[in-house]
Amino acid sequence: MKYPVNEVFQTIQGEGVHSGVPSLFVRLQGCPVGCSWCDTKHTWDVLKEDEVDTHVIISKRLDSPQYTQLTGSELIALFQKQNFKASHVVITGGEPCMYDLSELTDTLIEAGYSIQIETSGTYEVLVNDRVWVTVSPKVAMKGGMEVLRAAMQRADEIKHPVARESDIENLDALLAESELDASDVFICLQPISQKARATKLCMDTCIERNWRLSVQTHKYLGIA
């Protein structure tokens, strides 16, 4: 199976439980969720005219909707050709769970990589059982998609974007609807756009509930 790959790069994971881990990011094209604050809106549409050769993706320096189609084995060959050293792969988007990722994650795990998926929770999560699933639930977005109970229950980590108190209330409702106890999963609160008010709200809530703070360290460091 081939997957529409918008971008592949090596960096340090800046968010959530794996913050600080050297990582290979694989960004897939396509997302119907419609988050207003999204910083990768160029990945939303999958148009045939944007499909390009793999060498264009590797040399890409600016955000664009261009993508290439790769199998898991072709992706590993690309890692090797680029001489990437990280062994942790983060599959993100877009919304990666638009696609059945079973074959891709099986192939990467068989090759010795650890895998993390970042998803909005609006699609069924079809991955190898050993994949670390990060659900960043998107509630009442423009696309009108529902966060699935099954996706929440598959999560190893819930990384929740927060701007105001109502975002905390939405998370509480999702946890209750999904019959998830906060002790069963890592919960990371992530302030939207590093705003001081949102950061304080996240810090206060994390201290009160013994949750974790995710501060998007890559943005403070000015790296990808």
mmCIF file of C-alpha atoms in Angstrom:
data_model
loop_
_atom_site.group_PDB
_atom_site.id
_atom_site.type_symbol
_atom_site.label_atom_id
_atom_site.label_comp_id
_atom_site.label_asym_id
_atom_site.label_seq_id
_atom_site.Cartn_x
_atom_site.Cartn_y
_atom_site.Cartn_z
ATOM 1 C CA MET A 1 0.000 0.000 0.000
ATOM 2 C CA LYS A 2 1.231 3.504 -0.840
ATOM 3 C CA TYR A 3 0.721 6.511 1.404
ATOM 4 C CA PRO A 4 0.648 10.219 0.408
ATOM 5 C CA VAL A 5 3.752 11.654 2.097
ATOM 6 C CA ASN A 6 3.937 15.443 2.280
ATOM 7 C CA GLU A 7 7.142 15.722 4.269
ATOM 8 C CA VAL A 8 9.898 13.647 5.902
ATOM 9 C CA PHE A 9 12.436 15.166 8.274
ATOM 10 C CA GLN A 10 14.587 14.394 11.298
ATOM 11 C CA THR A 11 14.309 16.507 14.438
ATOM 12 C CA ILE A 12 13.567 16.354 18.166
ATOM 13 C CA GLN A 13 10.004 15.564 19.269
ATOM 14 C CA GLY A 14 8.838 18.744 20.986
ATOM 15 C CA GLU A 15 5.481 17.687 22.410
ATOM 16 C CA GLY A 16 3.875 15.274 24.834
ATOM 17 C CA VAL A 17 5.310 12.239 26.593
ATOM 18 C CA HIS A 18 8.084 11.737 24.005
ATOM 19 C CA SER A 19 9.312 15.330 24.226
ATOM 20 C CA GLY A 20 13.075 15.421 23.677
ATOM 21 C CA VAL A 21 13.277 12.146 21.727
ATOM 22 C CA PRO A 22 15.160 12.250 18.374
ATOM 23 C CA SER A 23 12.474 11.488 15.797
ATOM 24 C CA LEU A 24 11.765 10.990 12.115
ATOM 25 C CA PHE A 25 8.578 12.845 11.237
ATOM 26 C CA VAL A 26 6.479 11.491 8.386
ATOM 27 C CA ARG A 27 3.701 13.916 7.503
ATOM 28 C CA LEU A 28 0.846 12.469 5.467
ATOM 29 C CA GLN A 29 -1.336 14.530 3.174
ATOM 30 C CA GLY A 30 -5.059 14.875 3.821
ATOM 31 C CA CYS A 31 -7.273 16.139 6.666
ATOM 32 C CA PRO A 32 -10.991 17.033 6.786
ATOM 33 C CA VAL A 33 -11.098 18.099 10.474
ATOM 34 C CA GLY A 34 -10.688 21.848 9.876
ATOM 35 C CA CYS A 35 -8.997 23.194 13.022
ATOM 36 C CA SER A 36 -8.975 27.006 12.868
ATOM 37 C CA TRP A 37 -5.508 27.260 14.464
ATOM 38 C CA CYS A 38 -3.943 24.517 12.313
ATOM 39 C CA ASP A 39 -0.352 25.305 11.284
ATOM 40 C CA THR A 40 -0.338 22.702 8.497
ATOM 41 C CA LYS A 41 -3.365 23.741 6.438
ATOM 42 C CA HIS A 42 -1.360 22.941 3.314
ATOM 43 C CA THR A 43 -1.901 19.245 4.127
ATOM 44 C CA TRP A 44 -5.690 19.351 4.079
ATOM 45 C CA ASP A 45 -6.417 18.521 0.416
ATOM 46 C CA VAL A 46 -5.159 15.535 -1.574
ATOM 47 C CA LEU A 47 -5.183 16.685 -5.192
ATOM 48 C CA LYS A 48 -3.755 14.677 -8.066
ATOM 49 C CA GLU A 49 -2.043 17.751 -9.515
ATOM 50 C CA ASP A 50 0.018 18.084 -6.301
ATOM 51 C CA GLU A 51 1.569 14.618 -6.592
ATOM 52 C CA VAL A 52 5.310 14.834 -7.310
ATOM 53 C CA ASP A 53 8.425 12.652 -7.439
ATOM 54 C CA THR A 54 10.060 11.700 -4.148
ATOM 55 C CA HIS A 55 13.164 13.837 -4.758
ATOM 56 C CA VAL A 56 10.940 16.949 -4.704
ATOM 57 C CA ILE A 57 9.679 16.066 -1.219
ATOM 58 C CA ILE A 58 13.195 15.448 0.095
ATOM 59 C CA SER A 59 14.432 18.810 -1.177
ATOM 60 C CA LYS A 60 11.341 20.699 0.021
ATOM 61 C CA ARG A 61 12.206 23.731 2.172
ATOM 62 C CA LEU A 62 8.842 25.509 2.306
ATOM 63 C CA ASP A 63 5.362 24.285 3.254
ATOM 64 C CA SER A 64 3.345 23.171 0.236
ATOM 65 C CA PRO A 65 0.530 20.731 -0.613
ATOM 66 C CA GLN A 66 2.917 18.648 -2.735
ATOM 67 C CA TYR A 67 3.180 14.985 -1.791
ATOM 68 C CA THR A 68 4.619 11.719 -3.066
ATOM 69 C CA GLN A 69 3.264 8.186 -2.827
ATOM 70 C CA LEU A 70 5.456 5.760 -0.829
ATOM 71 C CA THR A 71 5.180 2.239 0.548
ATOM 72 C CA GLY A 72 6.634 1.373 3.934
ATOM 73 C CA SER A 73 9.699 -0.221 2.329
ATOM 74 C CA GLU A 74 10.236 2.818 0.110
ATOM 75 C CA LEU A 75 10.003 5.055 3.166
ATOM 76 C CA ILE A 76 12.682 3.033 4.966
ATOM 77 C CA ALA A 77 14.909 3.246 1.883
ATOM 78 C CA LEU A 78 14.438 7.022 1.945
ATOM 79 C CA PHE A 79 15.478 7.130 5.647
ATOM 80 C CA GLN A 80 18.620 5.202 4.776
ATOM 81 C CA LYS A 81 19.423 7.320 1.725
ATOM 82 C CA GLN A 82 19.159 10.466 3.856
ATOM 83 C CA ASN A 83 21.396 8.840 6.489
ATOM 84 C CA PHE A 84 18.855 9.544 9.212
ATOM 85 C CA LYS A 85 19.954 8.282 12.637
ATOM 86 C CA ALA A 86 16.770 8.510 14.753
ATOM 87 C CA SER A 87 14.915 5.258 15.405
ATOM 88 C CA HIS A 88 11.606 6.770 16.596
ATOM 89 C CA VAL A 89 9.121 7.519 13.800
ATOM 90 C CA VAL A 90 6.253 9.957 14.294
ATOM 91 C CA ILE A 91 3.462 9.599 11.733
ATOM 92 C CA THR A 92 1.434 12.785 11.653
ATOM 93 C CA GLY A 93 -0.496 14.931 9.215
ATOM 94 C CA GLY A 94 -2.857 16.079 8.171
ATOM 95 C CA GLU A 95 -4.872 13.277 9.717
ATOM 96 C CA PRO A 96 -2.901 10.033 9.306
ATOM 97 C CA CYS A 97 -5.728 7.795 10.484
ATOM 98 C CA MET A 98 -7.665 8.612 7.320
ATOM 99 C CA TYR A 99 -5.605 5.661 6.074
ATOM 100 C CA ASP A 100 -5.240 2.076 7.234
ATOM 101 C CA LEU A 101 -1.754 2.274 8.735
ATOM 102 C CA SER A 102 -1.474 -1.413 9.634
ATOM 103 C CA GLU A 103 0.850 -2.339 6.764
ATOM 104 C CA LEU A 104 3.016 0.767 7.160
ATOM 105 C CA THR A 105 3.457 0.366 10.914
ATOM 106 C CA ASP A 106 4.071 -3.392 10.613
ATOM 107 C CA THR A 107 6.854 -2.732 8.101
ATOM 108 C CA LEU A 108 8.514 -0.021 10.185
ATOM 109 C CA ILE A 109 8.373 -2.059 13.396
ATOM 110 C CA GLU A 110 9.812 -5.117 11.646
ATOM 111 C CA ALA A 111 12.703 -2.866 10.556
ATOM 112 C CA GLY A 112 13.420 -1.947 14.176
ATOM 113 C CA TYR A 113 11.730 1.445 14.494
ATOM 114 C CA SER A 114 9.488 2.537 17.358
ATOM 115 C CA ILE A 115 6.335 4.236 16.080
ATOM 116 C CA GLN A 116 4.112 7.027 17.330
ATOM 117 C CA ILE A 117 0.894 8.157 15.632
ATOM 118 C CA GLU A 118 -0.561 11.628 16.180
ATOM 119 C CA THR A 119 -4.306 11.715 15.440
ATOM 120 C CA SER A 120 -7.357 13.857 16.100
ATOM 121 C CA GLY A 121 -9.324 10.778 17.152
ATOM 122 C CA THR A 122 -11.903 11.278 14.407
ATOM 123 C CA TYR A 123 -11.013 8.042 12.578
ATOM 124 C CA GLU A 124 -10.566 4.444 13.639
ATOM 125 C CA VAL A 125 -6.933 3.845 14.575
ATOM 126 C CA LEU A 126 -5.696 0.978 12.384
ATOM 127 C CA VAL A 127 -2.100 0.324 13.435
ATOM 128 C CA ASN A 128 0.215 -2.360 14.797
ATOM 129 C CA ASP A 129 -0.526 -3.146 18.454
ATOM 130 C CA ARG A 130 2.932 -1.895 19.459
ATOM 131 C CA VAL A 131 2.360 1.626 18.122
ATOM 132 C CA TRP A 132 2.197 4.480 20.636
ATOM 133 C CA VAL A 133 -1.031 6.349 19.883
ATOM 134 C CA THR A 134 -1.263 10.044 20.717
ATOM 135 C CA VAL A 135 -4.827 11.338 20.439
ATOM 136 C CA SER A 136 -5.169 15.102 20.283
ATOM 137 C CA PRO A 137 -8.979 15.290 20.340
ATOM 138 C CA LYS A 138 -10.510 17.980 18.174
ATOM 139 C CA VAL A 139 -13.985 18.975 19.384
ATOM 140 C CA ALA A 140 -16.501 21.071 17.393
ATOM 141 C CA MET A 141 -14.149 21.864 14.530
ATOM 142 C CA LYS A 142 -15.202 23.215 11.127
ATOM 143 C CA GLY A 143 -15.259 19.733 9.592
ATOM 144 C CA GLY A 144 -17.998 18.661 12.032
ATOM 145 C CA MET A 145 -16.329 15.344 12.811
ATOM 146 C CA GLU A 146 -16.905 13.438 16.036
ATOM 147 C CA VAL A 147 -14.107 12.219 18.294
ATOM 148 C CA LEU A 148 -14.553 8.446 18.380
ATOM 149 C CA ARG A 149 -14.832 6.515 21.615
ATOM 150 C CA ALA A 150 -12.738 3.710 20.100
ATOM 151 C CA ALA A 151 -9.915 6.140 19.253
ATOM 152 C CA MET A 152 -9.934 7.565 22.775
ATOM 153 C CA GLN A 153 -9.801 4.081 24.259
ATOM 154 C CA ARG A 154 -6.853 3.134 22.017
ATOM 155 C CA ALA A 155 -4.846 6.157 23.158
ATOM 156 C CA ASP A 156 -1.633 5.735 25.117
ATOM 157 C CA GLU A 157 -1.496 9.500 25.462
ATOM 158 C CA ILE A 158 -4.113 12.238 25.185
ATOM 159 C CA LYS A 159 -2.528 15.544 24.183
ATOM 160 C CA HIS A 160 -5.241 18.140 24.470
ATOM 161 C CA PRO A 161 -4.974 21.660 22.990
ATOM 162 C CA VAL A 162 -6.212 24.286 25.443
ATOM 163 C CA ALA A 163 -7.118 27.959 24.976
ATOM 164 C CA ARG A 164 -9.799 28.428 27.633
ATOM 165 C CA GLU A 165 -11.640 26.682 30.483
ATOM 166 C CA SER A 166 -14.246 25.244 28.104
ATOM 167 C CA ASP A 167 -11.489 23.158 26.494
ATOM 168 C CA ILE A 168 -10.843 21.480 29.847
ATOM 169 C CA GLU A 169 -14.587 20.869 30.207
ATOM 170 C CA ASN A 170 -14.686 19.308 26.718
ATOM 171 C CA LEU A 171 -11.866 16.964 27.684
ATOM 172 C CA ASP A 172 -13.646 15.961 30.888
ATOM 173 C CA ALA A 173 -16.761 15.148 28.852
ATOM 174 C CA LEU A 174 -14.738 13.071 26.349
ATOM 175 C CA LEU A 175 -13.084 11.095 29.141
ATOM 176 C CA ALA A 176 -16.471 10.387 30.715
ATOM 177 C CA GLU A 177 -18.098 9.413 27.401
ATOM 178 C CA SER A 178 -15.183 7.125 26.589
ATOM 179 C CA GLU A 179 -15.261 5.570 30.069
ATOM 180 C CA LEU A 180 -11.605 6.465 30.484
ATOM 181 C CA ASP A 181 -10.101 7.019 33.894
ATOM 182 C CA ALA A 182 -7.389 9.671 33.886
ATOM 183 C CA SER A 183 -5.081 7.178 35.593
ATOM 184 C CA ASP A 184 -5.370 4.804 32.595
ATOM 185 C CA VAL A 185 -3.692 7.123 30.090
ATOM 186 C CA PHE A 186 -1.098 9.906 30.004
ATOM 187 C CA ILE A 187 -2.896 13.258 29.745
ATOM 188 C CA CYS A 188 -0.901 16.219 28.463
ATOM 189 C CA LEU A 189 -2.399 19.708 28.263
ATOM 190 C CA GLN A 190 -0.945 21.863 25.495
ATOM 191 C CA PRO A 191 -1.491 25.651 25.468
ATOM 192 C CA ILE A 192 -2.523 26.918 22.049
ATOM 193 C CA SER A 193 0.044 29.291 20.500
ATOM 194 C CA GLN A 194 2.033 29.756 23.733
ATOM 195 C CA LYS A 195 -0.464 32.324 25.012
ATOM 196 C CA ALA A 196 0.223 33.298 28.631
ATOM 197 C CA ARG A 197 -3.379 32.872 29.818
ATOM 198 C CA ALA A 198 -3.701 29.426 28.230
ATOM 199 C CA THR A 199 -0.300 28.390 29.614
ATOM 200 C CA LYS A 200 -1.301 29.380 33.158
ATOM 201 C CA LEU A 201 -4.595 27.526 32.854
ATOM 202 C CA CYS A 202 -2.780 24.392 31.689
ATOM 203 C CA MET A 203 -0.175 24.642 34.444
ATOM 204 C CA ASP A 204 -2.773 25.128 37.172
ATOM 205 C CA THR A 205 -4.887 22.238 35.904
ATOM 206 C CA CYS A 206 -1.898 19.910 35.543
ATOM 207 C CA ILE A 207 -0.793 20.632 39.105
ATOM 208 C CA GLU A 208 -4.310 20.175 40.472
ATOM 209 C CA ARG A 209 -4.933 16.910 38.619
ATOM 210 C CA ASN A 210 -1.398 15.526 38.408
ATOM 211 C CA TRP A 211 -1.454 15.650 34.593
ATOM 212 C CA ARG A 212 1.422 16.697 32.304
ATOM 213 C CA LEU A 213 2.200 19.971 30.557
ATOM 214 C CA SER A 214 3.175 19.934 26.871
ATOM 215 C CA VAL A 215 4.778 23.224 25.901
ATOM 216 C CA GLN A 216 5.761 22.662 22.223
ATOM 217 C CA THR A 217 9.456 23.041 23.022
ATOM 218 C CA HIS A 218 10.371 23.003 19.311
ATOM 219 C CA LYS A 219 8.611 26.363 18.867
ATOM 220 C CA TYR A 220 10.528 27.908 21.759
ATOM 221 C CA LEU A 221 13.764 26.527 20.294
ATOM 222 C CA GLY A 222 12.886 27.667 16.782
ATOM 223 C CA ILE A 223 13.315 24.236 15.188
ATOM 224 C CA ALA A 224 11.053 22.150 12.922
#
